[in-house]
Every structure is written in C-alpha cells, then in structure tokens.
Amino acid sequence: MDPFAVPVDENAAAVLNATLKLEGFFPEFPPDQVAKIFPRSALMLYPGEHRLIEQGDTGRDIFIVCEGKVSVSKVFGDAGAQLAELGPGSLLGEIALIKEGVRSATVIVVGDSKIFRLAYADVQYLLENNKPLADHLKSLALTRLAQ
C-alpha cells in the first residue's frame, strides 16, 4: 500500500498544535485552520515498514507523528543502531529548517500510522511572511539539534 492523504481530524490538529507549540499564535487550532496555514502539507496514512526518511538522502520536509509510531536508526560505519521508537507528538526532520544537507538517520514507520508531512514550501512561505512563527519553528529545531 502506498501512503495517501487523509482528512485532518481534531486529534491530529491537537497533536500539531501541541508539538509545534502554536497556542501563542492561534487561539484555536481546528482542523480547517491546518489547511489554511499549511496548504501544501497533508496528514498522510503511511503503511507499516514504509521508509519515511532515508539516511543520506536530501530532504527538507518535516514530519509529525499524529497516530502510530516510527523507528529511528542510524548507520555508523559498518554498524547500525536503532536510536529510538517515537510516537504521537514526535517531530522528525526539523533540522532541515536550520541546516541544509543530508538526512542524518533512517525513519521507518512501525505499523500503519498517521503522520503529518509539513512541506518545506509551507515552511519557506512562513519564513518569508510570518517572522514570529518562523522564528518559533526554528527555535524548535535548534532545541532538537542541541540535544
């Protein structure tokens, strides 16, 4: 099964709001607000075993797990290691906001999962047109990079 877009529901909107810490920007964040703010992005249903991000590939989209989980692994020379299993509310690929380059780990979907794909085109628009929100999203990426 290939991934496909599904409607953003209340649960997904709540996860996005909490994960992106948008409460300071939007008094309410219902599902229809998601499409207005991120028109090129979508909530996707990914099948289990789907490779969401591949270590070494280039990419600038950001992913937020809304339902389900993913496994994060990394190859170090000849050895590989699973770094984490992440569930709802987890942000993936956000370092692309502050640093261009190759993906630093592989992310594989564990079981069918709903994951919001935040298209870089939407992020780029925010960077150009909503400086406070753009700065906020960059600070989330900087926090992760510092960990």
Coordinates of C-alpha atoms in Angstrom, one line a residue:
M1 CA 0.0 0.0 0.0
D2 CA 1.3 3.5 -0.9
P3 CA 0.8 6.4 1.6
F4 CA -2.2 8.5 1.0
A5 CA -3.7 11.8 2.3
V6 CA -6.5 11.6 4.9
P7 CA -8.6 14.4 6.4
V8 CA -7.1 16.2 9.4
D9 CA -9.3 15.5 12.4
E10 CA -9.5 17.1 15.8
N11 CA -6.9 14.7 17.2
A12 CA -4.3 15.5 14.5
A13 CA -4.9 19.2 14.9
A14 CA -4.4 18.9 18.6
V15 CA -1.2 17.0 18.2
L16 CA 0.1 19.5 15.6
N17 CA -0.8 22.4 17.9
A18 CA 1.0 20.8 20.9
T19 CA 4.0 19.6 19.0
L20 CA 4.6 22.9 17.2
K21 CA 3.6 24.9 20.3
L22 CA 1.2 27.1 18.3
E23 CA -1.0 28.2 21.2
G24 CA 0.8 31.5 21.3
F25 CA -0.1 32.2 17.6
F26 CA -3.6 30.8 17.2
P27 CA -6.2 31.0 20.0
E28 CA -7.9 27.9 18.4
F29 CA -6.4 25.4 16.0
P30 CA -9.3 23.4 14.5
P31 CA -8.7 21.0 11.5
D32 CA -9.7 23.6 8.9
Q33 CA -7.1 26.0 10.3
V34 CA -4.4 23.4 9.4
A35 CA -5.1 23.6 5.7
K36 CA -5.1 27.4 5.8
I37 CA -1.7 27.7 7.4
F38 CA -0.1 24.7 5.7
P39 CA -1.8 24.5 2.3
R40 CA 0.8 22.3 0.6
S41 CA 1.1 19.9 3.5
A42 CA -1.1 16.9 4.4
L43 CA -1.9 14.3 7.0
M44 CA -0.8 11.0 5.4
L45 CA -1.6 7.4 6.3
Y46 CA 1.7 5.5 5.9
P47 CA 1.7 1.7 5.9
G48 CA 4.0 -0.2 8.3
E49 CA 7.6 -0.7 7.1
H50 CA 7.4 2.4 4.9
R51 CA 10.7 4.3 4.8
L52 CA 9.8 7.8 5.7
I53 CA 13.3 9.2 5.8
E54 CA 16.4 7.6 4.5
Q55 CA 19.9 8.3 6.0
G56 CA 22.0 10.0 3.3
D57 CA 19.1 11.3 1.3
T58 CA 18.4 15.0 1.0
G59 CA 15.1 16.4 2.1
R60 CA 13.6 19.4 3.8
D61 CA 10.1 18.3 4.7
I62 CA 9.3 17.9 8.3
F63 CA 7.1 15.1 9.8
I64 CA 5.0 15.0 12.9
V65 CA 3.6 11.7 14.2
C66 CA -0.1 12.1 15.0
E67 CA -1.0 8.4 15.5
G68 CA 1.2 5.3 15.5
K69 CA 5.0 5.2 15.8
V70 CA 8.2 5.2 13.9
S71 CA 11.6 3.6 14.4
V72 CA 14.7 5.8 14.0
S73 CA 18.0 4.1 13.2
K74 CA 21.5 5.2 12.0
V75 CA 24.4 3.5 10.4
F76 CA 27.8 4.3 11.8
G77 CA 30.5 2.9 9.5
D78 CA 29.8 -0.9 9.3
A79 CA 27.4 -1.0 12.2
G80 CA 23.8 0.2 12.6
A81 CA 21.8 1.0 15.7
Q82 CA 18.2 1.7 16.5
L83 CA 18.2 5.1 18.2
A84 CA 14.6 5.4 19.2
E85 CA 11.0 4.5 18.7
L86 CA 8.9 7.6 18.6
G87 CA 5.1 8.0 18.9
P88 CA 2.5 10.8 18.7
G89 CA 3.8 14.3 19.1
S90 CA 7.3 13.4 17.8
L91 CA 8.8 15.8 15.3
L92 CA 11.1 14.4 12.6
G93 CA 13.4 16.1 10.1
E94 CA 13.1 19.6 11.7
I95 CA 16.8 20.2 11.5
A96 CA 16.1 20.9 7.8
L97 CA 14.7 24.3 8.9
I98 CA 18.2 25.5 10.0
K99 CA 20.6 23.3 8.2
E100 CA 20.6 22.1 4.6
G101 CA 22.2 18.8 3.9
V102 CA 21.6 15.0 4.0
R103 CA 19.3 13.2 6.4
S104 CA 21.2 12.0 9.4
A105 CA 19.1 8.9 10.2
T106 CA 16.6 6.5 8.7
V107 CA 13.0 6.6 9.9
I108 CA 10.7 3.6 9.3
V109 CA 7.0 3.5 10.0
V110 CA 6.0 0.9 12.6
G111 CA 2.5 -0.3 11.8
D112 CA 0.0 1.9 9.9
S113 CA 0.5 5.4 11.2
K114 CA -0.9 8.9 10.6
I115 CA 1.9 11.3 10.1
F116 CA 1.6 15.0 9.1
R117 CA 4.0 15.9 6.3
L118 CA 4.9 19.6 6.7
A119 CA 6.0 20.5 3.2
Y120 CA 9.1 22.7 3.1
A121 CA 7.3 25.1 0.6
D122 CA 4.9 25.9 3.5
V123 CA 7.7 26.4 5.9
Q124 CA 9.5 28.6 3.4
Y125 CA 6.4 30.7 2.9
L126 CA 6.2 31.2 6.7
L127 CA 9.9 32.1 6.8
E128 CA 9.2 34.9 4.4
N129 CA 5.8 36.1 5.6
N130 CA 5.4 35.3 9.3
K131 CA 8.7 36.1 11.1
P132 CA 7.5 35.3 14.7
L133 CA 6.1 31.9 13.7
A134 CA 9.2 31.2 11.5
D135 CA 11.5 32.1 14.5
H136 CA 9.4 29.9 16.7
L137 CA 9.7 26.9 14.4
K138 CA 13.5 27.5 14.0
S139 CA 13.8 27.5 17.8
L140 CA 12.2 24.1 17.9
A141 CA 14.8 22.8 15.5
L142 CA 17.6 24.4 17.5
T143 CA 16.4 22.8 20.6
R144 CA 16.5 19.3 19.0
L145 CA 19.9 20.0 17.5
A146 CA 21.3 20.9 20.9
Q147 CA 20.1 17.6 22.5

